[in-house]
Amino acid sequence: MPRQITAYSNPLVKHVRDLRDKRHRRESRQFLAEGLRILTEAHETGRIPRLLFFAAASAHHPLVERLIAAVEGAGGEAIETTPDILSKLSGKDNPQAVVGVFDEFATPLDTLDRSKAGIWLVAERLRDPGNLGTILRTGDAVGAGGLILIGDCVDPFSVEAVRASMGALFTVPVVRSDWDAFLAWLRTGPGTLVGLSLQTEHDYREPAYPAPTFLLTGNEAQGLPEDYEAACDLLVKLPMLGKADSLNAAVATAVMAYQVLASQRG
Amino acid sequence: MPRQITAYSNPLVKHVRDLRDKRHRRESRQFLAEGLRILTEAHETGRIPRLLFFAAASAHHPLVERLIAAVEGAGGEAIETTPDILSKLSGKDNPQAVVGVFDEFATPLDTLDRSKAGIWLVAERLRDPGNLGTILRTGDAVGAGGLILIGDCVDPFSVEAVRASMGALFTVPVVRSDWDAFLAWLRTGPGTLVGLSLQTEHDYREPAYPAPTFLLTGNEAQGLPEDYEAACDLLVKLPMLGKADSLNAAVATAVMAYQVLASQRG
């Protein structure tokens, strides 16, 4: 039987609100995900929140009922609360039906099976949580095996990244690694490392991209470091016909990922 | 000779800060753009700010000097201020070297020359300013003739949209229209209207996309209304191999735009 929390001063409410803060996430190793669609997707992949907040008005929605049962069955807690607290938890005027608190999870690099997918995404020093989430969402769409984050990337469990991923945080494995460890692992098996670069004459549509292809995206402002480019098997560029010399990082990754997909599907 | 403002309570500072607010933008018909790169790009396209704020430390940067001269030559005002005020104006911890206040501008639909570009972007009820700016940035990259906003779209002059556009707001014409007026205008000349849809079996890589192609992107949450899809010459879909049934709107637009570009370049 779910308990009710209606006081904003409740310590559990404070804990959940604090999960927007990186330090609090790091200490608690938990994160926030919102919305019936995303939480249902999480459930289907076997991720069940520790805490589930829901509004009384949606308590009898079949998907909410299923989530409540799953949370309680897994030893978590389902908590009925007010629309006002829900909207404060999610930081949105328009409150979601449900807000969930999940334990963070991690995929070690050496557990990846590169034969399982033709496309793998690799991003280095990604700064924008929206870009990270959007890249995950694209990764889900192209059937990518995972997203490998190199160096000091933004936290994939930040509220903005989770939101932009539209649930793909739960379906696309995320690995954190440093560059040397990644490169060493990559070279223990097959894999073409492809970098987007301004320092090349190769149009992105020319090459074939054999499976598995690892698509490397650089930092939003600076692109890839020179030695990272030197380590690539292939550098390609996208046509830039206007004034600017670069695309948004998530956009460039997506255009490339769909090209790789097309190349591999023949 | 630029005057100095060092008091946060100065009414001009308040006016500029209030430009983050939609109502204040609508009343004043002005908007905010930040950063040396974007303001220099604006200048090169002939857009000069009414007000230019710069930090004393960057007053002798050649690009800043050129901007100050341009602003004063056009009857605007250049104002030296503190890093603290600059960072409050831009709402960022890391202050930009310059912040400019521009008059809003508009491109009427019937002034567009569709023969000038092979790709035109059309978005309906776009809600996210980051998506709008990112679509403009992509439009610049693919040489799009313009972005036509249909119906109740987010404000292209919002700080987030301007920022995400990385200057493309100044290089890619933005038109606001309603659907009926757009469709009537479109049908007065050549033009293939292409919609991204889940209700079709046509893969996006099958068709040729003759110039001018008008790429129609729907609302982030709901996609295109049925009657909009019915008005399209062509509906296409992107492969979606994962759990999700859609991509981020700016990502989908970019993947399509690069496919149209490739099709037209042969």
CSV table of N, CA and C in Angstrom, one decimal, chain A residues 37 41 44-45 134 137-138 140-143 164 166 171 203-205 220-221 238-251 254-255 258-259 261-263 265, chain B residues 37 41 44-45 134 137-138 140-143 164 166 171 203-205 220-221 238-251 254-255 258-259 261-263 265:
chain,number,residue,atom,x,y,z
A,37,ARG,N,6.1,7.3,-20.0
A,37,ARG,CA,6.7,6.6,-21.1
A,37,ARG,C,8.1,6.1,-20.8
A,41,GLU,N,9.4,2.3,-20.3
A,41,GLU,CA,10.5,1.7,-21.1
A,41,GLU,C,11.6,1.2,-20.2
A,44,GLU,N,10.6,-2.1,-18.9
A,44,GLU,CA,10.7,-3.2,-19.9
A,44,GLU,C,12.1,-3.7,-20.1
A,45,THR,N,13.1,-2.8,-19.8
A,45,THR,CA,14.5,-3.3,-19.9
A,45,THR,C,15.0,-3.8,-18.5
A,134,THR,N,20.5,13.4,-26.5
A,134,THR,CA,20.1,13.3,-27.9
A,134,THR,C,20.9,12.2,-28.7
A,137,ARG,N,19.6,8.9,-27.8
A,137,ARG,CA,18.3,8.7,-28.5
A,137,ARG,C,18.6,8.3,-29.9
A,138,THR,N,19.5,8.9,-30.6
A,138,THR,CA,19.9,8.5,-31.9
A,138,THR,C,20.5,7.1,-32.0
A,140,ASP,N,19.9,4.7,-30.0
A,140,ASP,CA,18.8,3.7,-30.0
A,140,ASP,C,18.2,3.5,-31.4
A,141,ALA,N,18.0,4.6,-32.1
A,141,ALA,CA,17.3,4.6,-33.4
A,141,ALA,C,18.1,3.8,-34.4
A,142,VAL,N,19.4,4.0,-34.4
A,142,VAL,CA,20.3,3.3,-35.4
A,142,VAL,C,20.8,1.9,-34.9
A,143,GLY,N,20.3,1.5,-33.8
A,143,GLY,CA,20.7,0.2,-33.3
A,143,GLY,C,22.1,0.1,-32.8
A,164,ALA,N,16.5,14.3,-22.4
A,164,ALA,CA,16.8,14.3,-23.9
A,164,ALA,C,16.9,12.9,-24.5
A,166,MET,N,15.1,10.5,-23.9
A,166,MET,CA,13.7,9.9,-24.1
A,166,MET,C,13.7,8.4,-23.8
A,171,THR,N,18.1,1.9,-22.7
A,171,THR,CA,18.2,0.9,-23.8
A,171,THR,C,19.6,0.8,-24.4
A,203,ASP,N,34.8,13.2,-48.2
A,203,ASP,CA,33.4,13.4,-48.0
A,203,ASP,C,32.9,12.1,-47.2
A,204,TYR,N,32.0,12.4,-46.3
A,204,TYR,CA,31.4,11.3,-45.5
A,204,TYR,C,30.7,10.2,-46.3
A,205,ARG,N,30.3,10.5,-47.5
A,205,ARG,CA,29.5,9.6,-48.3
A,205,ARG,C,30.4,8.7,-49.1
A,220,GLU,N,32.2,19.9,-28.2
A,220,GLU,CA,31.3,20.8,-28.9
A,220,GLU,C,32.1,22.1,-29.4
A,221,ALA,N,33.0,22.6,-28.6
A,221,ALA,CA,33.7,23.8,-29.0
A,221,ALA,C,35.0,23.6,-29.8
A,238,LEU,N,31.7,16.4,-43.3
A,238,LEU,CA,30.4,16.7,-43.8
A,238,LEU,C,30.5,18.0,-44.7
A,239,PRO,N,29.7,18.1,-45.8
A,239,PRO,CA,29.7,19.3,-46.5
A,239,PRO,C,29.2,20.5,-45.6
A,240,MET,N,29.9,21.6,-45.7
A,240,MET,CA,29.4,22.8,-44.9
A,240,MET,C,29.3,23.9,-46.0
A,241,LEU,N,28.1,24.2,-46.4
A,241,LEU,CA,28.0,25.2,-47.5
A,241,LEU,C,27.8,26.6,-47.0
A,242,GLY,N,27.6,26.8,-45.7
A,242,GLY,CA,27.3,28.1,-45.2
A,242,GLY,C,28.5,28.9,-44.6
A,243,LYS,N,28.1,29.7,-43.7
A,243,LYS,CA,29.1,30.5,-43.0
A,243,LYS,C,29.8,29.8,-41.9
A,244,ALA,N,29.1,28.8,-41.3
A,244,ALA,CA,29.7,28.2,-40.1
A,244,ALA,C,30.6,27.0,-40.6
A,245,ASP,N,31.4,26.6,-39.7
A,245,ASP,CA,32.3,25.5,-40.0
A,245,ASP,C,32.0,24.2,-39.2
A,246,SER,N,30.9,24.2,-38.5
A,246,SER,CA,30.6,23.0,-37.7
A,246,SER,C,29.1,22.9,-37.5
A,247,LEU,N,28.7,21.7,-37.2
A,247,LEU,CA,27.3,21.4,-36.9
A,247,LEU,C,27.2,21.2,-35.4
A,248,ASN,N,26.0,21.2,-34.8
A,248,ASN,CA,25.8,20.8,-33.5
A,248,ASN,C,26.3,19.3,-33.3
A,249,ALA,N,27.0,19.0,-32.2
A,249,ALA,CA,27.6,17.7,-32.0
A,249,ALA,C,26.6,16.5,-32.2
A,250,ALA,N,25.4,16.7,-31.6
A,250,ALA,CA,24.4,15.6,-31.7
A,250,ALA,C,23.9,15.5,-33.1
A,251,VAL,N,23.8,16.6,-33.9
A,251,VAL,CA,23.4,16.6,-35.3
A,251,VAL,C,24.4,15.9,-36.1
A,254,ALA,N,24.4,12.2,-35.6
A,254,ALA,CA,23.3,11.5,-36.2
A,254,ALA,C,23.4,11.4,-37.7
A,255,VAL,N,23.9,12.5,-38.4
A,255,VAL,CA,24.0,12.4,-39.9
A,255,VAL,C,25.0,11.3,-40.2
A,258,TYR,N,23.5,7.7,-39.4
A,258,TYR,CA,22.6,7.2,-40.5
A,258,TYR,C,23.3,6.9,-41.8
A,259,GLN,N,24.4,7.5,-42.0
A,259,GLN,CA,25.2,7.2,-43.2
A,259,GLN,C,25.9,5.8,-43.0
A,261,LEU,N,24.8,3.4,-41.1
A,261,LEU,CA,23.7,2.5,-41.2
A,261,LEU,C,23.3,2.2,-42.6
A,262,ALA,N,23.2,3.2,-43.4
A,262,ALA,CA,22.9,3.0,-44.9
A,262,ALA,C,24.0,2.2,-45.5
A,263,SER,N,25.2,2.5,-45.2
A,263,SER,CA,26.4,1.8,-45.8
A,263,SER,C,26.3,0.3,-45.5
A,265,ARG,N,23.7,-1.4,-44.5
A,265,ARG,CA,22.5,-2.1,-45.0
A,265,ARG,C,22.5,-2.4,-46.5
B,37,ARG,N,32.1,35.8,-31.8
B,37,ARG,CA,31.9,35.1,-33.0
B,37,ARG,C,30.6,35.4,-33.7
B,41,GLU,N,29.7,37.6,-37.0
B,41,GLU,CA,29.0,37.0,-38.1
B,41,GLU,C,27.8,37.9,-38.5
B,44,GLU,N,28.9,40.8,-40.4
B,44,GLU,CA,29.3,40.5,-41.8
B,44,GLU,C,28.0,40.4,-42.7
B,45,THR,N,26.9,40.0,-42.1
B,45,THR,CA,25.7,40.0,-42.9
B,45,THR,C,24.9,41.3,-42.8
B,134,THR,N,19.2,25.0,-33.5
B,134,THR,CA,20.0,23.9,-34.1
B,134,THR,C,19.6,23.7,-35.5
B,137,ARG,N,21.1,26.3,-37.6
B,137,ARG,CA,22.5,26.0,-37.8
B,137,ARG,C,22.7,25.0,-38.9
B,138,THR,N,21.9,23.9,-38.8
B,138,THR,CA,21.9,22.9,-39.9
B,138,THR,C,21.6,23.6,-41.2
B,140,ASP,N,22.1,26.6,-42.3
B,140,ASP,CA,23.2,27.3,-42.8
B,140,ASP,C,24.2,26.3,-43.4
B,141,ALA,N,24.4,25.1,-42.8
B,141,ALA,CA,25.4,24.2,-43.3
B,141,ALA,C,25.0,23.5,-44.6
B,142,VAL,N,23.7,23.3,-44.8
B,142,VAL,CA,23.3,22.6,-46.0
B,142,VAL,C,22.9,23.7,-47.1
B,143,GLY,N,23.1,24.9,-46.8
B,143,GLY,CA,22.8,26.0,-47.8
B,143,GLY,C,21.3,26.1,-48.0
B,164,ALA,N,21.8,28.6,-29.7
B,164,ALA,CA,21.9,27.3,-30.4
B,164,ALA,C,22.2,27.5,-31.9
B,166,MET,N,24.1,29.5,-33.2
B,166,MET,CA,25.6,29.8,-33.4
B,166,MET,C,25.8,30.8,-34.6
B,171,THR,N,22.2,34.4,-40.8
B,171,THR,CA,22.5,34.0,-42.1
B,171,THR,C,21.4,33.3,-42.9
B,203,ASP,N,11.3,4.5,-47.5
B,203,ASP,CA,12.5,4.8,-46.8
B,203,ASP,C,13.1,6.2,-47.4
B,204,TYR,N,13.6,7.0,-46.5
B,204,TYR,CA,14.1,8.3,-46.9
B,204,TYR,C,15.2,8.3,-48.0
B,205,ARG,N,15.8,7.2,-48.2
B,205,ARG,CA,16.9,7.1,-49.1
B,205,ARG,C,16.4,6.7,-50.5
B,220,GLU,N,7.5,18.4,-31.8
B,220,GLU,CA,8.4,17.5,-31.1
B,220,GLU,C,7.6,16.3,-30.5
B,221,ALA,N,6.5,16.6,-29.9
B,221,ALA,CA,5.7,15.5,-29.2
B,221,ALA,C,4.7,14.8,-30.1
B,238,LEU,N,12.5,7.5,-41.6
B,238,LEU,CA,13.8,7.1,-41.3
B,238,LEU,C,13.8,5.7,-40.6
B,239,PRO,N,14.8,4.9,-40.8
B,239,PRO,CA,14.8,3.6,-40.1
B,239,PRO,C,14.9,3.9,-38.6
B,240,MET,N,14.1,3.1,-37.9
B,240,MET,CA,14.1,3.2,-36.4
B,240,MET,C,14.3,1.8,-35.9
B,241,LEU,N,15.5,1.5,-35.5
B,241,LEU,CA,15.8,0.1,-35.2
B,241,LEU,C,15.6,-0.2,-33.7
B,242,GLY,N,15.4,0.8,-32.9
B,242,GLY,CA,15.4,0.6,-31.4
B,242,GLY,C,14.0,0.5,-30.8
B,243,LYS,N,14.0,0.9,-29.6
B,243,LYS,CA,12.7,0.9,-28.8
B,243,LYS,C,11.9,2.1,-29.2
B,244,ALA,N,12.5,3.3,-29.5
B,244,ALA,CA,11.8,4.5,-29.7
B,244,ALA,C,11.3,4.6,-31.1
B,245,ASP,N,10.2,5.4,-31.2
B,245,ASP,CA,9.7,5.5,-32.6
B,245,ASP,C,9.9,6.9,-33.2
B,246,SER,N,10.8,7.7,-32.6
B,246,SER,CA,11.1,9.0,-33.1
B,246,SER,C,12.5,9.5,-32.7
B,247,LEU,N,13.0,10.4,-33.5
B,247,LEU,CA,14.3,11.1,-33.2
B,247,LEU,C,14.0,12.5,-32.7
B,248,ASN,N,15.0,13.1,-32.1
B,248,ASN,CA,14.9,14.5,-31.8
B,248,ASN,C,14.6,15.3,-33.1
B,249,ALA,N,13.7,16.3,-33.0
B,249,ALA,CA,13.3,17.0,-34.2
B,249,ALA,C,14.4,17.6,-35.0
B,250,ALA,N,15.4,18.2,-34.3
B,250,ALA,CA,16.5,18.8,-35.0
B,250,ALA,C,17.4,17.8,-35.7
B,251,VAL,N,17.5,16.6,-35.0
B,251,VAL,CA,18.3,15.5,-35.6
B,251,VAL,C,17.6,15.0,-36.8
B,254,ALA,N,18.0,17.3,-39.7
B,254,ALA,CA,19.4,17.3,-40.2
B,254,ALA,C,19.7,16.0,-41.1
B,255,VAL,N,19.3,14.9,-40.6
B,255,VAL,CA,19.5,13.6,-41.4
B,255,VAL,C,18.8,13.8,-42.7
B,258,TYR,N,20.6,16.5,-45.1
B,258,TYR,CA,21.9,16.0,-45.7
B,258,TYR,C,21.5,15.0,-46.8
B,259,GLN,N,20.4,14.2,-46.6
B,259,GLN,CA,20.1,13.3,-47.7
B,259,GLN,C,19.6,14.1,-48.9
B,261,LEU,N,20.5,17.1,-49.7
B,261,LEU,CA,21.7,17.7,-50.3
B,261,LEU,C,22.5,16.7,-51.1
B,262,ALA,N,22.6,15.4,-50.6
B,262,ALA,CA,23.3,14.4,-51.4
B,262,ALA,C,22.6,14.1,-52.7
B,263,SER,N,21.3,14.0,-52.6
B,263,SER,CA,20.5,13.7,-53.7
B,263,SER,C,20.6,14.7,-54.8
B,265,ARG,N,23.1,16.9,-55.1
B,265,ARG,CA,24.5,17.0,-55.7
B,265,ARG,C,24.9,15.8,-56.6
